[in-house]
């Protein structure tokens, strides 16, 4: 009998999984699934322990969902990506596999690993799929067949393609001949530090993720454009971790969005959310076209000459949420405690680290990856390079957020700040963004630090440092 092997990576679901769908198409083939954990690699890249816990919990859910369809899941461990090649070879030989199916990952190390696997498997047909994106990298290009470097024209071309040819969504495969696997399943474990995540905040299996998506589209999407910038409001989907680890596909998001808001494709209600899904695509297309981004090189070369400061006590204070700027500290505490941070706050704290503390954006990028449940190389690198003005279509370097006015603008009454900084409970709302001034005036001693930097001076120093780098001084 023919055996098809599906190699799961960041696509932990049975619905609308292109590789799984293709492997199951031939009814009389037996289908086997494989996941290769690489804890040593995760350690090197500092995967957040909450993301590891989410992954392991979803591997267990995947094992169950596959077993219900008659597909066994093998879970193996490899030390490095090079060892993954050997694992695949061994599995293919042991099970007489004739074809390997997998969904592409676009990071450079993963692409090199996949190329090595394809070279090693001489007698096995390998088929890869563009599953984690709506449109394949390289398929949305300028008239000169170049990758767009600016988001808006990319988005316009992307939307034209979507309107012409909407990518289809696939059902989960039917139960294989022979029926569901009735044997007891051993729990999947991986030797990597794990930290519990809040199961109310982040879906614990595919069904929950789909229910969250449905609920968001029905109840929150209409207000998304108005609410999404205010961290005190639960106005965004919180589906990023599901998209990062492939518990949901972007096609499922798009189809659900269009079911409730078909006008989104034409710029109507829902367009703002679609816009964010397209930012996600933009960054994936970019790392595929410019793989040096995966190696943390800036897109704009001269920015590598900025004279960054050595991370010191100010960096530790930023990490710990003790900078003395309430909006920065509340945001960092939210991430440290939950593994997630609101998008507006990610922009503000990234700008603060780079442009107030003049610390290399790569330090912040690395710290985010070590904490975020939704840590994703393309989106994280894109976000950091945007904030640091080192990326394509980034904020211009002279645009520097003022942490106090950003707080006043996006958390006016300090509702979000109070949630995360109980030390400020006694501070009146009018002073919540400048508690040190209030404390001085009212002669109260707060158990909360004074600002670690003077924003005005820091701004001048940063502009000078970027200017010098640009002019090659
Ligand atoms: P929603 O507002 O509901 O958006 C829907 C989906 O669109 C998100 O789940 C996400 O997949 C995608 N998305 C939204 N905004 C962006 C964006 N700006 N760029 C790329 N994709 C986007 N996102 C990650 O998934 N992983 C990261 O590691 C990550 N790091 C970031 C670092 C910085 C410095 C910045 C500024 C942004 C980062 N983002 C990252 C993007 C964004 O902040 C998160 O995707 C978003 O906050 C997730 O919340 P949500 O699911 O409620 O998003």
Coordinates of C-alpha atoms and ligand atoms in Angstrom, one line a residue:
X1 CA 0.0 0.0 0.0
X2 CA 1.2 3.6 -0.7
X3 CA 2.1 5.6 2.4
X4 CA 1.8 9.4 2.4
X5 CA 3.7 11.3 5.2
X6 CA 2.5 14.7 6.3
X7 CA 5.2 16.7 8.1
X8 CA 3.5 19.2 10.5
X9 CA 5.4 22.3 11.5
X10 CA 3.6 25.6 12.1
X11 CA 0.3 24.3 10.8
X12 CA -1.2 22.5 13.8
X13 CA -4.7 21.9 12.5
X14 CA -6.8 19.5 10.4
X15 CA -9.2 22.0 8.8
X16 CA -8.0 23.8 5.7
X17 CA -4.5 22.4 5.9
X18 CA -3.2 22.2 2.3
X19 CA -0.6 19.6 2.9
X20 CA -2.9 17.3 4.9
X21 CA -5.7 17.8 2.3
X22 CA -3.4 16.8 -0.6
X23 CA -2.0 13.8 1.3
X24 CA -5.5 12.5 2.0
X25 CA -6.8 13.0 -1.5
X26 CA -5.8 9.5 -2.6
X27 CA -8.4 7.3 -0.8
X28 CA -6.4 4.1 -0.8
X29 CA -3.1 5.6 0.5
X30 CA -2.4 5.2 4.1
X31 CA -1.6 8.5 5.8
X32 CA 0.9 9.1 8.6
X33 CA 1.7 12.4 10.3
X34 CA 5.0 13.5 11.8
X35 CA 6.1 16.4 14.0
X36 CA 9.8 17.0 14.8
X37 CA 10.4 19.0 18.0
X38 CA 13.8 20.8 18.0
X39 CA 14.2 22.1 21.6
X40 CA 17.9 22.9 21.1
X41 CA 17.0 25.2 18.2
X42 CA 14.2 26.7 20.3
X43 CA 16.7 27.4 23.0
X44 CA 19.0 29.2 20.6
X45 CA 16.2 31.4 19.3
X46 CA 14.7 31.8 22.8
X47 CA 11.2 30.6 22.1
X48 CA 9.0 31.9 24.9
X49 CA 8.1 29.2 27.4
X50 CA 4.4 30.2 27.0
X51 CA 4.6 29.6 23.3
X52 CA 6.2 26.2 24.0
X53 CA 3.3 25.3 26.3
X54 CA 0.7 26.5 23.7
X55 CA 2.5 24.4 21.1
X56 CA 2.6 21.3 23.2
X57 CA -1.0 21.6 24.1
X58 CA -2.0 22.0 20.5
X59 CA 0.2 19.0 19.5
X60 CA -1.9 17.0 21.8
X61 CA -5.1 18.4 20.3
X62 CA -3.8 17.7 16.8
X63 CA -2.9 14.1 17.8
X64 CA -6.5 13.6 19.0
X65 CA -8.0 15.3 15.9
X66 CA -5.8 13.2 13.5
X67 CA -6.6 9.9 15.5
X68 CA -10.3 10.6 15.1
X69 CA -9.7 10.5 11.3
X70 CA -7.6 7.4 11.4
X71 CA -4.2 9.1 11.1
X72 CA -1.4 8.4 13.6
X73 CA 0.9 11.2 14.6
X74 CA 4.6 10.4 15.3
X75 CA 6.4 12.9 17.5
X76 CA 10.2 12.8 17.2
X77 CA 13.0 15.0 18.6
X78 CA 16.0 16.3 16.7
X79 CA 18.7 18.4 18.1
X80 CA 19.3 20.6 15.1
X81 CA 17.7 21.2 11.7
X82 CA 20.4 19.0 10.1
X83 CA 19.2 16.2 12.4
X84 CA 15.7 16.7 11.2
X85 CA 16.8 15.5 7.8
X86 CA 18.0 12.2 9.3
X87 CA 14.7 11.8 11.3
X88 CA 12.7 12.2 8.1
X89 CA 14.9 9.8 6.2
X90 CA 14.5 7.2 9.0
X91 CA 10.7 7.6 9.1
X92 CA 10.4 7.4 5.4
X93 CA 12.5 4.2 5.3
X94 CA 10.7 2.6 8.3
X95 CA 7.2 3.2 6.9
X96 CA 8.0 2.8 3.2
X97 CA 6.8 6.4 2.5
X98 CA 6.3 7.2 -1.2
X99 CA 5.3 10.9 -0.9
X100 CA 6.1 13.7 1.6
X101 CA 3.7 16.6 2.0
X102 CA 4.4 19.8 4.0
X103 CA 3.5 23.4 4.2
X104 CA 6.3 25.9 3.5
X105 CA 7.9 28.0 6.2
X106 CA 9.5 31.1 4.8
X107 CA 12.4 31.7 7.3
X108 CA 15.8 31.1 5.7
X109 CA 16.9 28.3 8.1
X110 CA 13.7 26.5 7.6
X111 CA 13.9 26.8 3.8
X112 CA 17.5 25.5 3.8
X113 CA 16.4 22.6 6.0
X114 CA 13.5 21.7 3.6
X115 CA 15.9 21.9 0.6
X116 CA 18.2 19.5 2.4
X117 CA 15.3 17.1 3.1
X118 CA 14.2 17.2 -0.6
X119 CA 17.8 16.4 -1.7
X120 CA 18.1 13.6 0.8
X121 CA 14.8 11.8 -0.2
X122 CA 15.7 10.5 -3.6
X123 CA 12.9 8.0 -4.0
X124 CA 10.2 10.0 -2.2
X125 CA 8.1 12.6 -4.0
X126 CA 8.1 15.9 -2.0
X127 CA 5.2 18.4 -2.3
X128 CA 5.3 21.8 -0.6
X129 CA 2.3 24.2 -0.2
X130 CA 1.9 27.9 0.4
X131 CA -0.5 27.3 3.3
X132 CA 0.3 30.0 5.9
X133 CA -0.4 32.9 3.5
X134 CA -3.4 34.0 1.5
X135 CA -1.2 34.6 -1.6
X136 CA 2.2 32.9 -2.2
X137 CA 5.3 35.0 -1.7
X138 CA 6.5 36.2 -5.1
X139 CA 3.0 36.3 -6.5
X140 CA 2.3 39.9 -5.7
X141 CA 4.8 42.0 -7.5
X142 CA 5.3 45.3 -9.3
X143 CA 5.1 45.7 -13.1
X144 CA 8.8 44.9 -13.1
X145 CA 8.2 41.6 -11.2
X146 CA 9.8 43.1 -8.1
X147 CA 8.6 42.8 -4.5
X148 CA 6.8 45.9 -3.3
X149 CA 8.9 47.8 -0.7
X150 CA 6.0 50.0 0.3
X151 CA 2.9 48.6 2.0
X152 CA 0.0 50.5 0.4
X153 CA 0.8 49.6 -3.3
X154 CA 1.4 46.0 -2.1
X155 CA -2.0 46.0 -0.4
X156 CA -3.7 47.4 -3.4
X157 CA -2.2 44.8 -5.7
X158 CA -3.0 42.1 -3.1
X159 CA -6.6 43.2 -2.9
X160 CA -7.0 43.1 -6.7
X161 CA -5.7 39.5 -6.7
X162 CA -8.1 38.5 -3.9
X163 CA -11.1 40.1 -5.7
X164 CA -10.2 38.2 -8.9
X165 CA -9.4 34.8 -7.3
X166 CA -10.3 34.2 -3.7
X167 CA -8.2 31.3 -2.3
X168 CA -10.5 28.4 -1.3
X169 CA -11.0 27.0 2.2
X170 CA -10.8 23.2 2.6
X171 CA -12.7 20.9 5.0
X172 CA -10.9 18.6 7.4
X173 CA -10.2 15.3 5.7
X174 CA -12.8 12.5 6.1
X175 CA -12.1 9.5 8.4
X176 CA -9.7 7.1 6.6
X177 CA -10.6 3.6 5.7
X178 CA -10.3 1.5 8.8
X179 CA -11.8 4.2 10.9
X180 CA -10.7 6.2 13.9
X181 CA -7.7 5.0 16.0
X182 CA -9.2 3.6 19.1
X183 CA -6.0 3.0 21.1
X184 CA -5.2 5.2 24.0
X185 CA -3.0 8.1 23.0
X186 CA 0.2 8.8 24.9
X187 CA 0.4 12.5 25.8
X188 CA 2.9 14.4 23.7
X189 CA 5.7 15.9 25.8
X190 CA 8.7 18.0 24.8
X191 CA 11.8 18.7 26.9
X192 CA 11.7 22.5 26.8
X193 CA 10.8 25.0 29.6
X194 CA 7.1 25.7 29.6
X195 CA 5.0 28.3 31.3
X196 CA 1.2 28.0 31.6
X197 CA -0.8 30.3 29.4
X198 CA -4.3 31.7 30.1
X199 CA -6.7 29.2 28.4
X200 CA -9.5 31.8 28.5
X201 CA -7.4 34.3 26.6
X202 CA -5.9 31.9 24.1
X203 CA -7.9 29.0 22.5
X204 CA -6.9 25.6 23.6
X205 CA -7.8 23.7 20.5
X206 CA -8.8 24.1 16.9
X207 CA -12.6 24.2 17.7
X208 CA -12.0 27.0 20.3
X209 CA -9.9 28.9 17.8
X210 CA -12.7 28.7 15.2
X211 CA -15.3 29.7 17.8
X212 CA -13.2 32.7 18.8
X213 CA -12.9 33.7 15.1
X214 CA -16.6 33.4 14.6
X215 CA -17.4 35.4 17.8
X216 CA -14.9 38.1 16.9
X217 CA -16.3 38.5 13.4
X218 CA -19.9 38.6 14.6
X219 CA -19.6 40.8 17.6
X220 CA -16.3 42.8 17.6
X221 CA -15.4 43.4 14.0
X222 CA -17.8 46.2 13.3
X223 CA -16.1 48.2 16.0
X224 CA -12.6 47.1 15.3
X225 CA -11.6 50.2 13.4
X226 CA -12.7 52.4 16.3
X227 CA -11.5 50.3 19.2
X228 CA -8.3 48.6 18.0
X229 CA -5.9 51.4 19.2
X230 CA -7.1 51.5 22.8
X231 CA -5.5 48.8 25.0
X232 CA -8.1 49.1 27.8
X233 CA -10.7 47.8 25.3
X234 CA -10.7 44.1 24.3
X235 CA -11.1 45.3 20.7
X236 CA -8.8 43.0 18.7
X237 CA -9.1 39.3 17.9
X238 CA -6.2 37.9 19.9
X239 CA -5.8 35.3 17.3
X240 CA -2.2 36.0 16.5
X241 CA -0.8 32.9 18.3
X242 CA -3.3 30.8 16.4
X243 CA -2.0 32.2 13.1
X244 CA 1.6 31.9 14.2
X245 CA 1.4 28.2 15.0
X246 CA -1.2 27.5 12.3
X247 CA -4.1 26.5 14.6
X248 CA -6.0 28.7 12.1
X249 CA -5.3 29.5 8.5
X250 CA -5.4 33.0 7.1
X251 CA -8.0 31.6 4.6
X252 CA -10.3 30.7 7.4
X253 CA -9.9 34.2 8.8
X254 CA -10.7 35.7 5.4
X255 CA -13.7 33.5 4.6
X256 CA -15.2 34.1 8.1
X257 CA -14.6 37.9 7.7
X258 CA -16.3 37.9 4.3
X259 CA -19.2 35.9 5.5
X260 CA -20.1 38.5 8.1
X261 CA -18.7 41.5 6.2
X262 CA -18.5 40.9 2.5
X263 CA -18.0 44.7 2.0
X264 CA -14.5 44.4 3.6
X265 CA -12.9 43.5 0.2
X266 CA -14.2 46.8 -1.2
X267 CA -13.0 48.9 1.8
X268 CA -16.2 48.7 3.9
X269 CA -16.6 47.4 7.5
X270 CA -13.9 44.8 8.2
X271 CA -11.4 46.4 5.8
X272 CA -9.2 47.5 8.8
X273 CA -8.9 43.9 10.0
X274 CA -8.2 42.7 6.5
X275 CA -5.5 45.3 6.4
X276 CA -3.8 43.8 9.4
X277 CA -4.0 40.3 7.8
X278 CA -2.3 41.9 4.8
X279 CA 0.5 43.4 6.9
X280 CA 1.1 39.9 8.1
X281 CA 1.4 38.7 4.5
X282 CA 3.6 41.7 3.6
X283 CA 6.2 40.7 6.2
X284 CA 6.2 37.1 5.1
X285 CA 6.6 38.1 1.5
X286 CA 9.5 40.4 2.5
X287 CA 11.5 37.8 4.4
X288 CA 11.1 35.4 1.5
X289 CA 12.5 38.0 -1.0
X290 CA 15.1 39.4 1.4
X291 CA 16.3 36.5 3.5
X292 CA 18.9 38.7 5.2
X293 CA 16.0 40.0 7.3
X294 CA 15.8 36.6 9.0
X295 CA 19.5 37.2 10.1
X296 CA 18.4 40.4 11.7
X297 CA 20.0 42.7 9.2
X298 CA 18.4 46.1 8.7
X299 CA 16.6 46.7 5.5
X300 CA 18.2 50.2 5.3
X301 CA 22.0 49.7 5.4
X302 CA 23.1 53.0 6.9
X303 CA 21.0 52.4 10.0
X304 CA 23.6 49.7 11.0
X305 CA 26.0 52.5 11.7
X306 CA 23.9 54.0 14.5
X307 CA 26.0 54.1 17.6
X308 CA 23.7 52.1 19.9
X309 CA 24.3 52.2 23.7
X310 CA 25.2 49.0 25.5
X311 CA 22.2 47.5 27.2
X312 CA 22.5 48.5 30.8
X313 CA 20.2 49.2 33.8
X314 CA 17.8 51.2 31.6
X315 CA 17.3 48.1 29.4
X316 CA 16.6 46.0 32.5
X317 CA 14.1 48.6 33.7
X318 CA 12.4 48.5 30.2
X319 CA 12.2 44.7 30.3
X320 CA 10.8 44.8 33.9
X321 CA 8.3 47.6 33.3
X322 CA 10.1 50.0 35.7
X323 CA 11.0 52.9 33.4
X324 CA 8.8 55.4 35.3
X325 CA 6.7 56.0 32.1
X326 CA 3.3 54.4 33.0
X327 CA 2.2 53.4 29.5
X328 CA 5.5 51.7 28.8
X329 CA 5.6 49.9 32.1
X330 CA 2.0 48.8 31.9
X331 CA 2.6 47.4 28.4
X332 CA 5.8 45.5 29.4
X333 CA 4.1 44.1 32.5
X334 CA 1.2 42.9 30.4
X335 CA 3.6 41.0 28.1
X336 CA 5.7 39.6 30.9
X337 CA 2.6 38.4 32.7
X338 CA 0.5 37.1 29.8
X339 CA 2.8 36.6 26.7
X340 CA 0.7 39.1 24.7
X341 CA 0.8 42.8 24.2
X342 CA -1.6 45.1 22.4
X343 CA -0.3 46.2 18.9
X344 CA -0.4 50.0 19.7
X345 CA 1.7 49.3 22.8
X346 CA 4.2 47.2 20.9
X347 CA 4.8 50.2 18.7
X348 CA 5.1 52.6 21.7
X349 CA 7.5 50.4 23.8
X350 CA 9.6 49.5 20.7
X351 CA 10.0 53.2 19.9
X352 CA 10.9 53.9 23.5
X353 CA 13.6 51.3 23.6
X354 CA 15.2 52.4 20.4
X355 CA 14.6 56.1 20.3
X356 CA 14.5 57.1 24.0
X357 CA 17.1 54.6 25.3
X358 CA 19.1 54.3 22.0
X359 CA 19.3 50.6 22.4
X360 CA 19.7 48.4 19.3
X361 CA 16.3 47.2 18.1
X362 CA 17.7 43.7 17.9
X363 CA 17.8 43.6 21.7
X364 CA 14.2 44.4 21.8
X365 CA 13.3 42.0 19.0
X366 CA 15.1 39.2 20.9
X367 CA 13.4 40.0 24.2
X368 CA 10.0 40.0 22.6
X369 CA 10.6 36.6 21.1
X370 CA 11.6 35.3 24.6
X371 CA 8.2 36.5 26.0
X372 CA 5.6 36.5 23.3
X373 CA 3.1 33.6 23.0
X374 CA 2.6 34.8 19.4
X375 CA 6.4 35.3 18.7
X376 CA 6.7 35.1 14.9
X377 CA 10.0 36.0 13.1
X378 CA 8.5 37.8 10.2
X379 CA 5.9 39.9 12.1
X380 CA 8.3 40.6 15.0
X381 CA 11.2 41.6 12.8
X382 CA 8.8 43.7 10.6
X383 CA 7.4 45.5 13.7
X384 CA 10.8 46.2 15.2
X385 CA 12.3 47.4 12.0
X386 CA 9.2 49.6 11.5
X387 CA 9.6 51.2 14.9
X388 CA 13.4 51.6 14.6
X389 CA 13.1 53.2 11.1
X390 CA 15.5 50.5 9.8
X391 CA 13.0 48.6 7.7
X392 CA 11.1 48.9 4.4
X393 CA 8.2 51.3 4.6
X394 CA 9.2 52.1 8.2
X395 CA 8.4 55.2 10.3
X396 CA 10.9 57.9 9.3
X397 CA 13.7 58.1 11.8
X398 CA 12.8 61.5 13.0
X399 CA 9.4 60.4 14.0
X400 CA 9.8 59.7 17.7
X401 CA 6.9 58.8 19.9
X402 CA 6.6 60.8 23.1
X403 CA 5.7 58.1 25.7
X404 CA 3.7 60.6 27.8
X405 CA 1.5 62.0 25.1
X406 CA 1.1 58.5 23.6
X407 CA -0.3 57.4 26.9
X408 CA -2.6 60.4 27.1
X409 CA -3.8 59.7 23.6
X410 CA -4.5 55.9 23.8
X411 CA -5.2 55.4 27.5
X412 CA -6.6 58.8 28.4
X413 CA -8.2 57.8 31.7
X414 CA -5.4 55.5 32.6
X415 CA -7.7 52.5 32.8
X416 CA -5.1 50.1 31.2
X417 CA -2.3 51.6 33.3
X418 CA -4.2 51.1 36.6
X419 CA -4.8 47.4 35.6
X420 CA -1.1 46.7 35.5
X421 CA 0.5 49.2 37.9
X422 CA -1.3 49.0 41.2
X423 CA 1.4 51.2 42.8
X424 CA -0.4 54.1 41.0
X425 CA -3.8 53.5 42.5
X426 CA -3.6 56.7 44.7
X427 CA -2.7 58.9 41.7
X428 CA -5.6 61.0 40.4
X429 CA -6.6 60.4 36.8
X430 CA -5.4 63.9 35.7
X431 CA -1.9 63.0 36.7
X432 CA -1.8 59.3 35.8
X433 CA 0.6 59.8 32.9
X434 CA 3.0 62.0 34.9
X435 CA 2.9 60.6 38.4
X436 CA 6.3 62.0 39.4
X437 CA 5.0 65.6 39.0
X438 CA 2.0 64.9 41.1
X439 CA 4.1 63.1 43.8
X440 CA 6.4 66.1 44.0
X441 CA 3.6 68.6 44.2
X442 CA 1.6 66.7 46.8
X443 CA 4.6 65.5 48.6
X444 CA 3.6 61.8 48.4
X445 CA 6.2 59.1 48.2
X446 CA 5.2 56.6 45.5
X447 CA 6.5 53.1 45.3
X448 CA 7.1 53.7 41.6
X449 CA 10.3 54.9 39.8
X450 CA 10.8 58.4 38.4
X451 CA 11.4 58.5 34.6
X452 CA 14.7 56.8 33.7
X453 CA 15.3 59.3 30.9
X454 CA 14.4 62.9 30.0
X455 CA 12.4 62.4 26.7
X456 CA 13.4 65.8 25.2
X457 CA 17.1 65.2 25.7
X458 CA 16.9 61.6 24.6
X459 CA 15.1 62.7 21.4
X460 CA 17.9 65.1 20.5
X461 CA 20.5 62.5 21.2
X462 CA 18.7 60.0 19.0
X463 CA 18.3 62.4 16.1
X464 CA 22.0 63.2 16.3
X465 CA 22.9 59.5 16.4
X466 CA 20.7 58.7 13.3
X467 CA 21.9 61.8 11.5
X468 CA 25.5 60.9 12.1
X469 CA 24.9 57.3 10.8
X470 CA 23.1 58.5 7.7
X471 CA 25.9 60.9 6.8
X472 CA 28.5 58.3 7.5
X473 CA 30.3 60.3 10.2
Ligands
LIG1 P1 -5.6 41.7 15.3 O1 -5.7 43.2 15.5 O2 -6.9 41.0 15.6 O3 -5.1 41.4 13.9 C1 -5.4 40.2 13.2 C2 -4.2 39.4 12.8 O4 -3.4 40.2 11.9 C3 -3.2 39.2 14.0 O5 -3.6 38.1 14.8 C4 -1.9 39.1 13.3 O6 -1.7 37.8 12.8 C5 -2.0 40.0 12.1 N1 -1.4 41.3 12.4 C6 -2.0 42.3 13.1 N2 -1.2 43.4 13.1 C7 -0.1 43.1 12.4 C8 1.1 43.7 12.2 N3 1.3 45.0 12.5 N4 2.1 43.0 11.5 C9 1.9 41.8 11.1 N5 0.8 41.1 11.4 C10 -0.2 41.7 12.0 N6 2.6 39.9 15.5 C11 2.8 38.5 15.7 O7 1.9 37.8 15.3 N7 3.9 38.1 16.2 C12 4.9 38.9 16.7 O8 6.0 38.4 17.2 C13 4.7 40.3 16.6 N8 5.7 41.1 17.0 C14 5.5 42.5 16.9 C15 6.5 43.4 17.3 C16 6.3 44.8 17.2 C17 7.4 45.7 17.7 C18 5.1 45.3 16.6 C19 4.9 46.7 16.5 C20 4.1 44.4 16.2 C21 4.3 43.0 16.3 N9 3.3 42.1 15.9 C22 3.5 40.7 16.0 C23 2.1 42.6 15.2 C24 0.9 42.8 16.0 O9 1.2 43.6 17.1 C25 0.2 41.6 16.5 O10 0.0 40.7 15.5 C26 -1.2 41.9 17.2 O11 -1.0 42.7 18.3 C27 -1.8 40.6 17.6 O12 -3.0 40.8 18.2 P2 -4.4 40.3 17.6 O13 -4.3 38.9 17.2 O14 -5.5 40.7 18.5 O15 -4.4 41.2 16.3

